[in-house]
Coordinates of C-alpha atoms in Angstrom, one line a residue:
X899 CA -39.3 -0.1 26.6
X900 CA -41.8 2.3 28.4
X901 CA -44.8 0.6 26.7
X902 CA -43.5 -2.7 27.8
X903 CA -43.3 -1.6 31.4
X904 CA -46.9 -0.1 31.1
X905 CA -48.1 -3.4 29.7
X906 CA -46.5 -5.3 32.6
X907 CA -48.0 -2.9 35.2
X908 CA -51.5 -3.4 33.6
X909 CA -51.0 -7.1 33.7
X910 CA -50.0 -6.9 37.3
X911 CA -53.0 -4.8 38.3
X912 CA -55.3 -7.2 36.5
X913 CA -53.8 -10.1 38.4
X914 CA -54.1 -8.2 41.6
X915 CA -57.8 -7.5 41.0
X916 CA -58.6 -11.0 39.9
X917 CA -56.5 -12.7 42.6
X918 CA -57.1 -10.6 45.7
X919 CA -55.9 -13.4 47.8
X920 CA -52.3 -13.1 46.4
X921 CA -50.2 -10.9 48.6
X922 CA -47.2 -10.6 46.2
X923 CA -47.7 -10.8 42.4
X924 CA -44.7 -10.5 39.9
X925 CA -45.1 -9.9 36.2
X926 CA -42.3 -10.4 33.6
X927 CA -42.0 -10.7 29.8
X928 CA -41.7 -14.2 28.4
X929 CA -38.5 -13.3 26.5
X930 CA -36.3 -10.3 25.8
X931 CA -34.3 -10.0 22.5
X932 CA -30.8 -8.5 22.4
X933 CA -27.9 -8.3 20.0
X934 CA -24.6 -10.0 20.9
X935 CA -22.3 -7.6 22.8
X936 CA -25.3 -5.3 23.2
X937 CA -27.2 -3.9 26.3
X938 CA -30.1 -5.9 27.8
X939 CA -32.8 -4.8 30.2
X940 CA -35.1 -7.3 31.9
X941 CA -37.9 -5.7 33.9
X942 CA -39.5 -7.3 37.0
X943 CA -42.9 -5.6 38.0
X944 CA -44.5 -6.5 41.3
X945 CA -47.6 -5.4 43.2
X946 CA -47.1 -4.7 46.9
X947 CA -48.5 -2.0 49.2
X948 CA -45.4 -1.7 51.2
X949 CA -41.9 -1.8 49.8
X950 CA -40.4 -5.3 49.2
X951 CA -38.4 -6.7 52.0
X952 CA -36.1 -8.5 49.6
X953 CA -35.6 -8.9 45.9
X954 CA -33.4 -11.7 44.5
X955 CA -32.3 -12.4 40.9
X956 CA -31.4 -15.9 39.8
X957 CA -30.3 -17.5 36.5
X958 CA -31.2 -21.0 35.6
X959 CA -28.1 -23.0 34.5
X960 CA -28.2 -24.5 31.0
X961 CA -28.3 -28.2 30.5
X962 CA -30.1 -30.9 32.3
X963 CA -29.3 -29.6 35.8
X964 CA -31.6 -26.6 35.5
X965 CA -30.6 -25.5 39.0
X966 CA -30.8 -21.9 40.0
X967 CA -27.8 -19.7 40.8
X968 CA -28.2 -16.4 42.6
X969 CA -26.5 -13.5 41.0
X970 CA -28.1 -10.5 42.9
X971 CA -30.1 -9.6 46.0
X972 CA -31.5 -6.5 47.6
X973 CA -32.5 -6.4 51.3
X974 CA -34.4 -3.1 51.1
X975 CA -31.4 -1.0 51.9
X976 CA -28.3 -2.5 50.3
X977 CA -27.6 -4.1 46.9
X978 CA -25.4 -7.2 46.6
X979 CA -23.9 -8.8 43.4
X980 CA -23.0 -12.4 44.1
X981 CA -19.2 -12.7 44.3
X982 CA -17.6 -15.1 41.8
X983 CA -20.6 -14.7 39.5
X984 CA -19.9 -14.3 35.8
X985 CA -22.0 -11.2 36.0
X986 CA -19.8 -9.3 38.3
X987 CA -19.0 -6.0 36.7
X988 CA -21.7 -6.5 34.0
X989 CA -25.0 -6.1 35.8
X990 CA -26.9 -3.4 37.6
X991 CA -30.4 -3.3 39.0
X992 CA -32.6 -0.2 39.4
X993 CA -35.5 -0.2 42.0
X994 CA -38.6 1.9 42.3
X995 CA -41.9 1.7 44.4
X996 CA -45.2 3.7 44.2
X997 CA -47.1 3.1 47.5
X998 CA -50.2 4.9 46.2
X999 CA -50.4 2.4 43.3
X1000 CA -49.1 -0.5 45.4
X1001 CA -46.6 -1.4 42.8
X1002 CA -42.8 -1.5 42.3
X1003 CA -40.2 -2.5 39.8
X1004 CA -36.7 -4.0 39.7
X1005 CA -35.0 -3.8 36.3
X1006 CA -31.9 -6.0 35.7
X1007 CA -29.5 -4.4 33.2
X1008 CA -26.8 -6.5 31.5
X1009 CA -23.9 -5.0 29.6
X1010 CA -21.7 -6.6 26.9
X1011 CA -24.2 -9.5 26.4
X1012 CA -22.6 -12.8 25.6
X1013 CA -23.9 -16.0 24.0
X1014 CA -23.8 -17.6 27.4
X1015 CA -26.4 -15.1 28.6
X1016 CA -29.0 -16.8 26.5
X1017 CA -30.8 -18.4 29.4
X1018 CA -33.7 -17.9 31.9
X1019 CA -33.6 -15.1 34.5
X1020 CA -35.8 -15.3 37.6
X1021 CA -36.9 -12.4 39.8
X1022 CA -38.3 -13.2 43.3
X1023 CA -39.9 -10.6 45.5
X1024 CA -40.4 -11.1 49.3
X1025 CA -42.7 -9.1 51.6
X1026 CA -42.5 -8.6 55.4
X1027 CA -44.8 -11.6 55.9
X1028 CA -42.3 -13.8 54.1
X1029 CA -44.6 -14.2 51.2
X1030 CA -42.8 -14.6 47.8
X1031 CA -43.7 -13.6 44.3
X1032 CA -41.7 -14.9 41.3
X1033 CA -41.4 -14.2 37.5
X1034 CA -39.4 -15.7 34.6
X1035 CA -37.9 -14.1 31.4
X1036 CA -35.7 -15.8 28.8
X1037 CA -33.0 -13.7 27.2
X1038 CA -32.7 -14.4 23.4
X1039 CA -29.3 -13.4 21.8
X1040 CA -28.9 -12.5 18.1
X1041 CA -25.9 -11.9 15.9
X1042 CA -26.0 -10.8 12.2
X1043 CA -24.0 -13.2 9.9
X1044 CA -21.4 -12.2 7.3
X1045 CA -22.3 -11.7 3.7
X1046 CA -22.9 -15.0 1.9
X1047 CA -20.0 -16.1 -0.2
X1048 CA -20.8 -18.0 -3.4
X1049 CA -18.5 -20.0 -5.6
X1050 CA -19.2 -21.9 -8.8
X1051 CA -17.6 -25.1 -9.8
X1052 CA -14.3 -24.7 -11.6
X1053 CA -15.1 -27.7 -13.8
X1054 CA -18.1 -27.5 -16.1
X1055 CA -21.3 -29.5 -15.8
X1056 CA -22.5 -31.6 -18.7
X1057 CA -26.0 -31.6 -19.9
X1058 CA -25.6 -35.3 -20.8
X1059 CA -25.5 -36.2 -17.1
X1060 CA -28.8 -37.6 -16.0
X1061 CA -28.5 -36.9 -12.2
X1062 CA -28.3 -33.4 -10.7
X1063 CA -24.7 -32.2 -10.5
X1064 CA -23.1 -29.8 -8.1
X1065 CA -23.0 -26.3 -9.6
X1066 CA -22.3 -23.9 -6.7
X1067 CA -21.5 -23.6 -3.0
X1068 CA -22.7 -20.9 -0.6
X1069 CA -21.2 -20.2 2.8
X1070 CA -22.4 -17.9 5.7
X1071 CA -20.3 -17.2 8.8
X1072 CA -20.9 -16.0 12.4
X1073 CA -24.7 -16.1 12.5
X1074 CA -26.8 -16.6 15.6
X1075 CA -29.3 -18.2 15.8
X1076 CA -28.7 -20.4 12.7
X1077 CA -29.2 -18.4 9.4
X1078 CA -31.4 -19.8 6.6
X1079 CA -30.0 -20.0 3.0
X1080 CA -32.2 -19.9 -0.1
X1081 CA -31.0 -20.5 -3.7
X1082 CA -32.1 -18.4 -6.7
X1083 CA -31.9 -18.9 -10.4
X1084 CA -32.6 -15.5 -11.9
X1085 CA -35.5 -14.0 -9.8
X1086 CA -37.0 -17.4 -8.9
X1087 CA -36.2 -19.4 -5.7
X1088 CA -35.2 -23.0 -6.2
X1089 CA -37.0 -25.7 -4.3
X1090 CA -36.0 -29.3 -3.7
X1091 CA -37.3 -31.4 -6.6
X1092 CA -36.2 -34.2 -8.9
X1093 CA -34.0 -31.9 -10.8
X1094 CA -32.9 -29.7 -7.8
X1095 CA -31.1 -30.9 -4.7
X1096 CA -29.9 -28.7 -1.9
X1097 CA -27.4 -30.0 0.7
X1098 CA -26.9 -28.0 3.9
X1099 CA -24.3 -28.4 6.7
X1100 CA -24.3 -26.3 9.9
X1101 CA -21.2 -26.2 12.1
X1102 CA -20.6 -24.4 15.5
X1103 CA -17.5 -22.3 15.9
X1104 CA -15.5 -22.3 19.2
X1105 CA -17.1 -18.9 20.0
X1106 CA -20.6 -20.5 19.7
X1107 CA -21.6 -18.8 16.4
X1108 CA -22.9 -20.8 13.5
X1109 CA -21.4 -21.4 10.0
X1110 CA -23.8 -22.6 7.3
X1111 CA -22.7 -24.4 4.2
X1112 CA -25.1 -25.0 1.3
X1113 CA -24.5 -26.8 -1.9
X1114 CA -26.7 -26.6 -5.0
X1115 CA -27.2 -29.6 -7.3
X1116 CA -29.2 -29.2 -10.5
X1117 CA -29.7 -31.1 -13.7
X1118 CA -28.5 -28.5 -16.2
X1119 CA -29.5 -27.7 -19.8
X1120 CA -27.9 -25.5 -22.4
X1121 CA -29.9 -22.4 -21.3
X1122 CA -28.4 -22.5 -17.9
X1123 CA -25.1 -21.1 -19.1
X1124 CA -26.8 -17.7 -19.5
X1125 CA -28.7 -17.8 -16.2
X1126 CA -27.5 -16.0 -13.0
X1127 CA -27.4 -18.0 -9.8
X1128 CA -27.0 -16.6 -6.3
X1129 CA -27.8 -17.4 -2.7
X1130 CA -29.8 -15.4 -0.1
X1131 CA -29.4 -15.6 3.7
X1132 CA -32.2 -14.8 6.1
X1133 CA -31.4 -14.1 9.7
X1134 CA -33.1 -12.7 12.8
X1135 CA -32.3 -9.5 14.7
X1136 CA -34.2 -8.2 17.6
X1137 CA -37.7 -7.4 16.5
X1138 CA -37.3 -8.3 12.8
X1139 CA -36.1 -10.6 10.0
X1140 CA -33.4 -9.4 7.6
X1141 CA -31.7 -10.8 4.5
X1142 CA -28.4 -10.5 2.5
X1143 CA -27.7 -11.6 -1.1
X1144 CA -24.4 -13.0 -2.5
X1145 CA -23.0 -11.9 -5.8
X1146 CA -24.5 -13.4 -9.0
X1147 CA -22.5 -16.0 -10.9
X1148 CA -22.8 -18.0 -14.1
X1149 CA -22.1 -21.7 -14.2
X1150 CA -20.1 -23.5 -16.8
X1151 CA -22.3 -25.8 -18.8
X1152 CA -20.8 -28.4 -21.1
X1153 CA -22.8 -29.6 -24.2
X1154 CA -21.8 -31.5 -27.3
X1155 CA -20.9 -29.8 -30.7
X1156 CA -23.6 -30.3 -33.3
X1157 CA -22.2 -27.8 -35.9
X1158 CA -18.8 -26.4 -36.9
X1159 CA -18.0 -23.2 -38.8
X1160 CA -14.9 -22.3 -40.8
X1161 CA -13.6 -18.8 -41.1
X1162 CA -10.7 -17.4 -43.2
X1163 CA -8.5 -14.5 -42.3
X1164 CA -8.0 -12.2 -44.1
X1165 CA -11.7 -12.2 -44.9
X1166 CA -12.1 -8.7 -46.4
X1167 CA -9.9 -9.1 -49.4
X1168 CA -8.6 -11.5 -52.0
X1169 CA -5.6 -13.8 -51.1
X1170 CA -2.4 -13.5 -53.1
X1171 CA 0.8 -15.4 -53.2
X1172 CA 3.1 -14.6 -50.2
X1173 CA 0.2 -13.9 -47.8
X1174 CA -0.3 -15.5 -44.4
X1175 CA -3.7 -17.1 -44.1
X1176 CA -5.5 -18.3 -40.9
X1177 CA -8.3 -20.9 -41.2
X1178 CA -10.2 -21.1 -37.9
X1179 CA -12.7 -23.8 -37.0
X1180 CA -15.3 -23.1 -34.3
X1181 CA -17.9 -25.5 -32.9
X1182 CA -21.2 -24.6 -31.3
X1183 CA -20.5 -26.9 -28.3
X1184 CA -18.6 -26.4 -25.0
X1185 CA -15.8 -27.1 -24.5
X1186 CA -14.5 -27.1 -28.1
X1187 CA -14.0 -30.6 -29.5
X1188 CA -10.9 -32.0 -31.1
X1189 CA -10.4 -30.6 -34.7
X1190 CA -8.6 -32.0 -37.7
X1191 CA -7.9 -30.3 -41.0
X1192 CA -7.6 -31.7 -44.6
X1193 CA -6.7 -30.0 -47.9
X1194 CA -7.9 -31.7 -51.0
X1195 CA -8.1 -34.9 -48.9
X1196 CA -4.6 -34.6 -47.4
X1197 CA -4.4 -34.3 -43.6
X1198 CA -2.7 -31.2 -42.2
X1199 CA -1.1 -30.4 -38.9
X1200 CA -2.8 -27.6 -37.0
X1201 CA -2.7 -25.7 -33.7
X1202 CA -6.0 -26.9 -32.1
X1203 CA -8.8 -25.0 -33.8
X1204 CA -6.5 -22.9 -36.1
X1205 CA -4.7 -23.8 -39.3
X1206 CA -1.9 -21.4 -40.2
X1207 CA -0.7 -21.1 -43.8
X1208 CA 2.4 -18.9 -44.2
X1209 CA 3.8 -17.6 -47.5
X1210 CA 1.0 -19.2 -49.5
X1211 CA 1.2 -19.9 -53.2
X1212 CA -1.2 -21.1 -55.9
X1213 CA -0.7 -24.7 -54.8
X1214 CA -2.5 -23.8 -51.5
X1215 CA -5.7 -23.2 -53.4
X1216 CA -8.4 -25.8 -53.0
X1217 CA -11.0 -27.1 -50.5
X1218 CA -10.2 -27.2 -46.8
X1219 CA -12.3 -29.4 -44.5
X1220 CA -12.5 -29.1 -40.7
X1221 CA -13.8 -32.1 -38.8
X1222 CA -14.7 -32.2 -35.1
X1223 CA -14.8 -35.2 -32.8
X1224 CA -16.5 -35.0 -29.4
X1225 CA -14.9 -37.3 -26.9
X1226 CA -17.9 -37.4 -24.5
X1227 CA -20.5 -38.3 -27.1
X1228 CA -18.4 -39.8 -29.8
X1229 CA -20.1 -37.7 -32.5
X1230 CA -18.4 -36.0 -35.4
X1231 CA -19.4 -33.0 -37.7
X1232 CA -17.5 -31.1 -40.4
X1233 CA -17.5 -27.9 -42.5
X1234 CA -15.5 -26.9 -45.6
X1235 CA -14.3 -23.8 -47.4
X1236 CA -12.8 -23.1 -50.8
X1237 CA -9.7 -20.9 -51.0
X1238 CA -8.2 -19.4 -54.1
X1239 CA -4.7 -18.0 -54.0
X1240 CA -4.2 -15.5 -56.7
X1241 CA -0.9 -15.1 -58.5
X1242 CA 1.0 -12.9 -61.0
X1243 CA 3.9 -14.6 -62.8
X1244 CA 7.2 -12.8 -63.6
X1245 CA 7.1 -10.5 -66.5
X1246 CA 8.4 -11.6 -69.9
X1247 CA 9.7 -8.7 -72.1
X1248 CA 10.7 -9.3 -75.7
X1249 CA 13.3 -8.6 -76.8
X1250 CA 15.1 -8.5 -73.4
X1251 CA 18.1 -6.5 -74.5
X1252 CA 18.4 -4.5 -77.7
X1253 CA 20.8 -2.3 -79.6
X1254 CA 19.4 0.1 -82.1
X1255 CA 21.0 2.1 -84.9
X1256 CA 20.3 5.8 -84.9
X1257 CA 17.0 6.6 -86.6
X1258 CA 16.0 2.9 -86.2
X1259 CA 12.7 1.5 -84.9
X1260 CA 11.9 -1.1 -82.2
X1261 CA 8.8 -2.8 -80.7
X1262 CA 8.8 -4.0 -77.1
X1263 CA 6.2 -6.3 -75.7
X1264 CA 5.5 -7.0 -72.0
X1265 CA 3.4 -9.9 -70.7
X1266 CA 2.7 -11.6 -67.3
X1267 CA 0.4 -14.6 -66.6
X1268 CA -2.1 -13.9 -63.8
X1269 CA -5.2 -15.4 -62.3
X1270 CA -6.9 -12.0 -62.4
X1271 CA -7.2 -9.2 -65.0
X1272 CA -4.0 -7.1 -65.2
X1273 CA -3.0 -3.6 -66.2
X1274 CA 0.3 -2.8 -67.9
X1275 CA 2.3 0.5 -68.1
X1276 CA 5.7 1.5 -69.4
X1277 CA 8.1 3.9 -67.6
X1278 CA 11.4 5.6 -68.1
X1279 CA 13.1 7.5 -65.3
X1280 CA 10.0 6.9 -63.1
X1281 CA 7.9 8.8 -65.7
X1282 CA 5.0 6.9 -67.2
X1283 CA 5.3 6.7 -71.0
X1284 CA 2.1 4.8 -71.8
X1285 CA -0.4 2.2 -70.8
X1286 CA -0.5 -1.1 -72.6
X1287 CA 1.5 -4.2 -73.4
X1288 CA 3.3 -2.9 -76.5
X1289 CA 5.8 0.0 -76.6
X1290 CA 6.8 1.5 -80.0
X1291 CA 10.2 3.2 -80.3
X1292 CA 10.6 5.1 -83.6
X1293 CA 13.5 7.2 -85.2
X1294 CA 15.9 6.3 -82.3
X1295 CA 18.4 8.8 -81.0
X1296 CA 20.7 9.0 -78.0
X1297 CA 17.7 10.4 -76.1
X1298 CA 15.9 7.0 -76.9
X1299 CA 18.6 5.1 -75.1
X1300 CA 18.2 4.2 -71.5
X1301 CA 16.5 1.8 -69.0
X1302 CA 12.8 1.1 -69.7
X1303 CA 10.6 -0.5 -67.1
X1304 CA 7.4 -2.4 -67.5
X1305 CA 5.0 -2.6 -64.6
X1306 CA 2.1 -5.1 -64.4
X1307 CA -0.5 -4.6 -61.7
X1308 CA -3.7 -6.3 -60.6
X1309 CA -6.3 -3.6 -60.0
X1310 CA -8.6 -5.8 -57.9
X1311 CA -5.7 -6.9 -55.6
X1312 CA -3.4 -4.1 -54.6
X1313 CA 0.1 -5.2 -53.7
X1314 CA 0.1 -7.9 -56.4
X1315 CA 2.5 -6.4 -59.0
X1316 CA 5.6 -7.2 -61.1
X1317 CA 8.4 -5.1 -62.5
X1318 CA 10.8 -5.8 -65.3
X1319 CA 13.5 -3.5 -66.8
X1320 CA 15.1 -3.6 -70.3
X1321 CA 18.2 -1.7 -71.5
X1322 CA 17.9 0.0 -74.8
X1323 CA 21.2 1.1 -76.4
X1324 CA 21.7 3.3 -79.6
X1325 CA 24.8 2.6 -81.7
X1326 CA 26.9 5.5 -82.8
X1327 CA 30.0 7.7 -82.2
X1328 CA 30.3 9.4 -78.8
X1329 CA 28.5 12.5 -77.9
X1330 CA 30.0 14.5 -75.1
X1331 CA 28.2 16.7 -72.6
X1332 CA 30.3 18.6 -70.0
X1333 CA 29.2 20.0 -66.6
X1334 CA 31.4 22.3 -64.5
X1335 CA 31.0 23.2 -60.9
X1336 CA 33.3 25.8 -59.1
X1337 CA 33.8 25.4 -55.3
X1338 CA 35.0 28.8 -54.0
X1339 CA 35.7 27.4 -50.5
X1340 CA 38.6 25.2 -51.5
X1341 CA 39.3 26.9 -54.9
X1342 CA 38.6 23.7 -56.9
X1343 CA 36.8 23.1 -60.2
X1344 CA 34.8 19.9 -60.6
X1345 CA 34.5 18.7 -64.2
X1346 CA 32.1 16.0 -65.3
X1347 CA 32.3 14.5 -68.8
X1348 CA 29.3 12.5 -69.9
X1349 CA 29.8 10.5 -73.1
X1350 CA 26.8 8.9 -74.8
X1351 CA 27.1 6.2 -77.4
X1352 CA 27.2 2.4 -77.9
X1353 CA 29.4 0.5 -77.6
X1354 CA 30.1 2.3 -74.3
X1355 CA 32.8 4.9 -75.0
X1356 CA 36.2 5.0 -73.2
X1357 CA 37.0 8.4 -71.7
X1358 CA 40.5 9.8 -71.2
X1359 CA 41.6 13.0 -69.6
X1360 CA 44.7 15.2 -70.2
X1361 CA 45.8 18.5 -68.7
X1362 CA 48.4 21.1 -69.8
X1363 CA 49.8 24.4 -68.5
X1364 CA 48.6 27.3 -70.6
X1365 CA 51.8 29.3 -70.2
X1366 CA 54.4 26.6 -70.8
X1367 CA 52.4 24.1 -72.8
X1368 CA 53.8 21.3 -70.6
X1369 CA 51.5 18.4 -69.6
X1370 CA 50.2 18.3 -66.1
X1371 CA 49.5 15.1 -64.2
X1372 CA 45.9 14.0 -64.3
X1373 CA 44.2 13.9 -60.9
X1374 CA 42.2 10.9 -59.7
X1375 CA 39.4 9.9 -62.1
X1376 CA 36.1 8.6 -61.1
X1377 CA 34.1 6.7 -63.8
X1378 CA 30.6 5.2 -63.7
X1379 CA 28.3 3.5 -66.1
X1380 CA 25.0 5.2 -67.1
X1381 CA 22.0 4.0 -69.1
X1382 CA 23.3 5.7 -72.2
X1383 CA 27.1 5.7 -71.8
X1384 CA 29.8 6.7 -69.3
X1385 CA 30.2 9.4 -66.7
X1386 CA 33.7 10.5 -65.8
X1387 CA 34.6 13.1 -63.2
X1388 CA 37.8 14.9 -62.1
X1389 CA 38.6 17.8 -59.7
X1390 CA 41.4 20.4 -60.3
X1391 CA 42.7 23.4 -58.4
X1392 CA 42.4 26.9 -59.9
X1393 CA 45.8 28.1 -58.7
X1394 CA 47.3 28.1 -62.2
X1395 CA 46.0 28.4 -65.8
X1396 CA 45.2 25.0 -67.2
X1397 CA 43.8 23.5 -70.3
X1398 CA 41.7 20.4 -69.7
X1399 CA 41.0 17.9 -72.4
X1400 CA 38.2 15.2 -72.3
X1401 CA 38.2 12.6 -75.1
X1402 CA 35.7 9.8 -75.6
X1403 CA 36.1 7.1 -78.2
X1404 CA 34.4 3.9 -79.4
X1405 CA 34.5 1.9 -82.6
X1406 CA 32.4 4.5 -84.4
X1407 CA 34.6 7.5 -83.7
X1408 CA 36.1 9.9 -81.2
X1409 CA 34.8 13.1 -79.6
X1410 CA 37.0 15.7 -77.9
X1411 CA 36.4 18.8 -75.7
X1412 CA 38.9 21.2 -74.2
X1413 CA 38.4 23.7 -71.4
X1414 CA 40.6 26.6 -70.2
X1415 CA 40.7 27.2 -66.5
X1416 CA 42.0 30.6 -65.4
X1417 CA 43.7 31.2 -62.1
X1418 CA 40.6 33.1 -60.9
X1419 CA 38.5 29.9 -61.7
X1420 CA 37.1 31.3 -64.9
X1421 CA 36.5 28.5 -67.3
X1422 CA 36.5 28.8 -71.1
X1423 CA 35.6 26.2 -73.6
X1424 CA 38.3 26.5 -76.2
X1425 CA 38.0 23.5 -78.4
X1426 CA 35.6 20.8 -79.2
X1427 CA 36.2 18.3 -82.0
X1428 CA 34.5 15.2 -83.2
X1429 CA 36.2 13.0 -85.7
X1430 CA 35.9 9.6 -87.3
X1431 CA 39.0 7.4 -87.4
X1432 CA 42.2 9.5 -88.0
X1433 CA 41.0 12.6 -86.0
X1434 CA 44.5 13.6 -85.0
X1435 CA 45.5 14.3 -88.6
X1436 CA 42.6 16.8 -89.0
X1437 CA 43.7 18.6 -85.9
X1438 CA 47.2 19.1 -87.3
X1439 CA 45.8 20.4 -90.6
X1440 CA 43.7 22.9 -88.8
X1441 CA 46.7 24.1 -86.8
X1442 CA 48.8 24.5 -90.0
X1443 CA 46.0 26.6 -91.7
X1444 CA 45.7 28.7 -88.6
X1445 CA 49.5 29.5 -88.6
X1446 CA 49.4 30.3 -92.3
X1447 CA 46.6 32.8 -91.7
X1448 CA 48.6 34.5 -89.0
X1449 CA 51.7 34.8 -91.3
X1450 CA 49.6 36.3 -94.1
X1451 CA 48.1 38.9 -91.8
X1452 CA 51.6 39.8 -90.5
X1453 CA 52.9 40.3 -94.1
X1454 CA 50.0 42.6 -95.0
X1455 CA 50.6 44.8 -92.0
X1456 CA 54.3 45.0 -92.7
X1457 CA 53.7 45.9 -96.4
X1458 CA 51.3 48.7 -95.4
X1459 CA 53.8 50.0 -92.9
X1460 CA 56.6 50.2 -95.5
X1461 CA 54.3 52.1 -98.0
X1462 CA 53.5 54.6 -95.3
X1463 CA 49.8 53.7 -95.3
X1464 CA 50.0 53.3 -91.6
X1465 CA 50.6 56.8 -90.2
X1466 CA 52.5 57.2 -86.9
X1467 CA 51.5 59.8 -84.2
X1468 CA 53.6 61.8 -81.8
X1469 CA 55.4 60.3 -78.9
X1470 CA 52.9 61.4 -76.4
X1471 CA 50.2 59.5 -78.2
X1472 CA 52.4 56.6 -78.6
X1473 CA 52.7 56.3 -74.9
X1474 CA 48.9 56.4 -74.5
X1475 CA 48.6 53.5 -77.0
X1476 CA 51.3 51.6 -75.2
X1477 CA 49.4 51.8 -72.0
X1478 CA 46.1 50.7 -73.7
X1479 CA 47.8 47.9 -75.5
X1480 CA 49.3 46.6 -72.3
X1481 CA 45.9 46.4 -70.7
X1482 CA 43.7 44.8 -73.3
X1483 CA 43.9 41.4 -75.0
X1484 CA 42.5 40.9 -78.5
X1485 CA 40.7 37.5 -78.7
X1486 CA 40.1 36.0 -82.1
X1487 CA 38.1 32.9 -82.8
X1488 CA 38.6 30.9 -85.9
X1489 CA 36.4 28.0 -86.9
X1490 CA 37.0 25.2 -89.3
X1491 CA 34.2 22.7 -89.6
X1492 CA 33.3 21.7 -86.1
X1493 CA 36.7 22.8 -84.6
X1494 CA 37.4 26.2 -83.2
X1495 CA 40.7 27.8 -82.0
X1496 CA 41.0 30.8 -79.7
X1497 CA 44.2 32.9 -80.1
X1498 CA 45.2 35.7 -77.9
X1499 CA 47.2 38.6 -79.7
X1500 CA 48.9 41.5 -78.1
X1501 CA 48.6 45.0 -79.6
X1502 CA 51.8 46.1 -81.5
X1503 CA 53.6 49.0 -79.9
X1504 CA 55.9 51.3 -82.0
X1505 CA 57.5 54.7 -81.7
X1506 CA 55.3 56.1 -84.4
X1507 CA 51.9 54.5 -83.6
X1508 CA 49.0 56.9 -83.9
X1509 CA 45.9 56.8 -81.8
X1510 CA 43.9 55.6 -84.9
X1511 CA 46.1 52.4 -85.0

């Protein structure tokens, strides 16, 4: 501002020198730039030896009238602001005078500048001789606009349209004076041409500021979908030109489909029966055209560009064709893909159910039809026995009986497998296996009797009291079938001495097993027999022989006693032997064939028994 004053003073002195006949000369700037709501200073420099008698400031009204209106005057002593003026409270004037230089100044200061202040201001200087000097300055107002707002078209623009189409709109608010909008594609500005049209509309808001609307029309091609478009606004501020850019946008370009591509999901593995398959059709145009699907020539229903096949089977194999139809151009293109649904049929095992004689032989075969190479393995109790289609069973026994499983897999397609079980039974009389478990918590004994054999044996239980020999009711029995026979279970209390009998029978014979349960839950196996038809007669015969042996032993002891071969000790020793005999039991086991009997004998106490007895 100081430099500006100096320039005005120099100009005033020059005029004074060149125009010596002018008594009062006033110098002012042509215009002063200021921002809206800012602070403006308009200097008035005059040349005069004595102080000015009067200084008056006027404004020139806008419009056609162009008449002057006084806003301020100074009479050399007092300052007056015109009452009723719009500048009351907003203007001040500073005065100075340098007699030695014959110059003075009056600076008009305007606060809170409004758009209405953009007008011409006139400064008049009067000397004592009533001479008048006058200067004019125009106040120019500026306001920076908002950021430009860009918006692309929500509907796409087709490359097939011959005339330029509207692709974007740019708006700038609150600028003064009117901002300028320039459109860019990438880094290059767009100019009006045959393929580019720019339509602009400027409106004035009630506050006097300008809003600029600009619309961009271009003839698009396919490459424009990757281009970035934006608008730039240029505007004036005091002393310079500035610019602002909008955000960058893509425009939606529509172009016809010239090629379609089919893709299959899953794409990373073979397809097997039961899978869900997605066949998707994609065109290279935008938007996607209408698609239709056919399978081996038959039309299929689909969800737009995707065909969903659920729980596929081998009949879904074949050629699938996707055909597109573009409504805008009426063109059609297609693509095809071949799909193979792999399968593995149910297993066929021969023979399906077999019964073997003991020491017999059997050959099992396992086969399943598949679209891919297979692998076969045989299992028993989840343990692999061998790999291959054929299983040889030789010299069959009860251990041979059970459930066998054939498993067929497809190595190249995990998850595609089939299982088939076959029951192998071995004919023969029952074979009993017993398991005993003692539960100390509730003083119970759990007995399990497993009878192997075919036909499946029938198991019966019986209980008797060891002391009285009387039968005891059988508790609840739980039976279940097994691969090789029958499993039967009971639970008894150990509060008394019991003998428990398990008997298993089929058409080939009977097997028996007996257990003694002591009151302290000690269990003794006391008898196990296995007979073929008429087994009860054998048991009776064994018991008779056992009793005869006891009678013979008693006779021999009595005979030796009478002959004096058995010496007797003194009474003191007799008492010792009594005590010993009362504490120990003599257990004798006698076996006959596969049967055994346990007999408990008490020691014989007599008055003449010696320690050696």
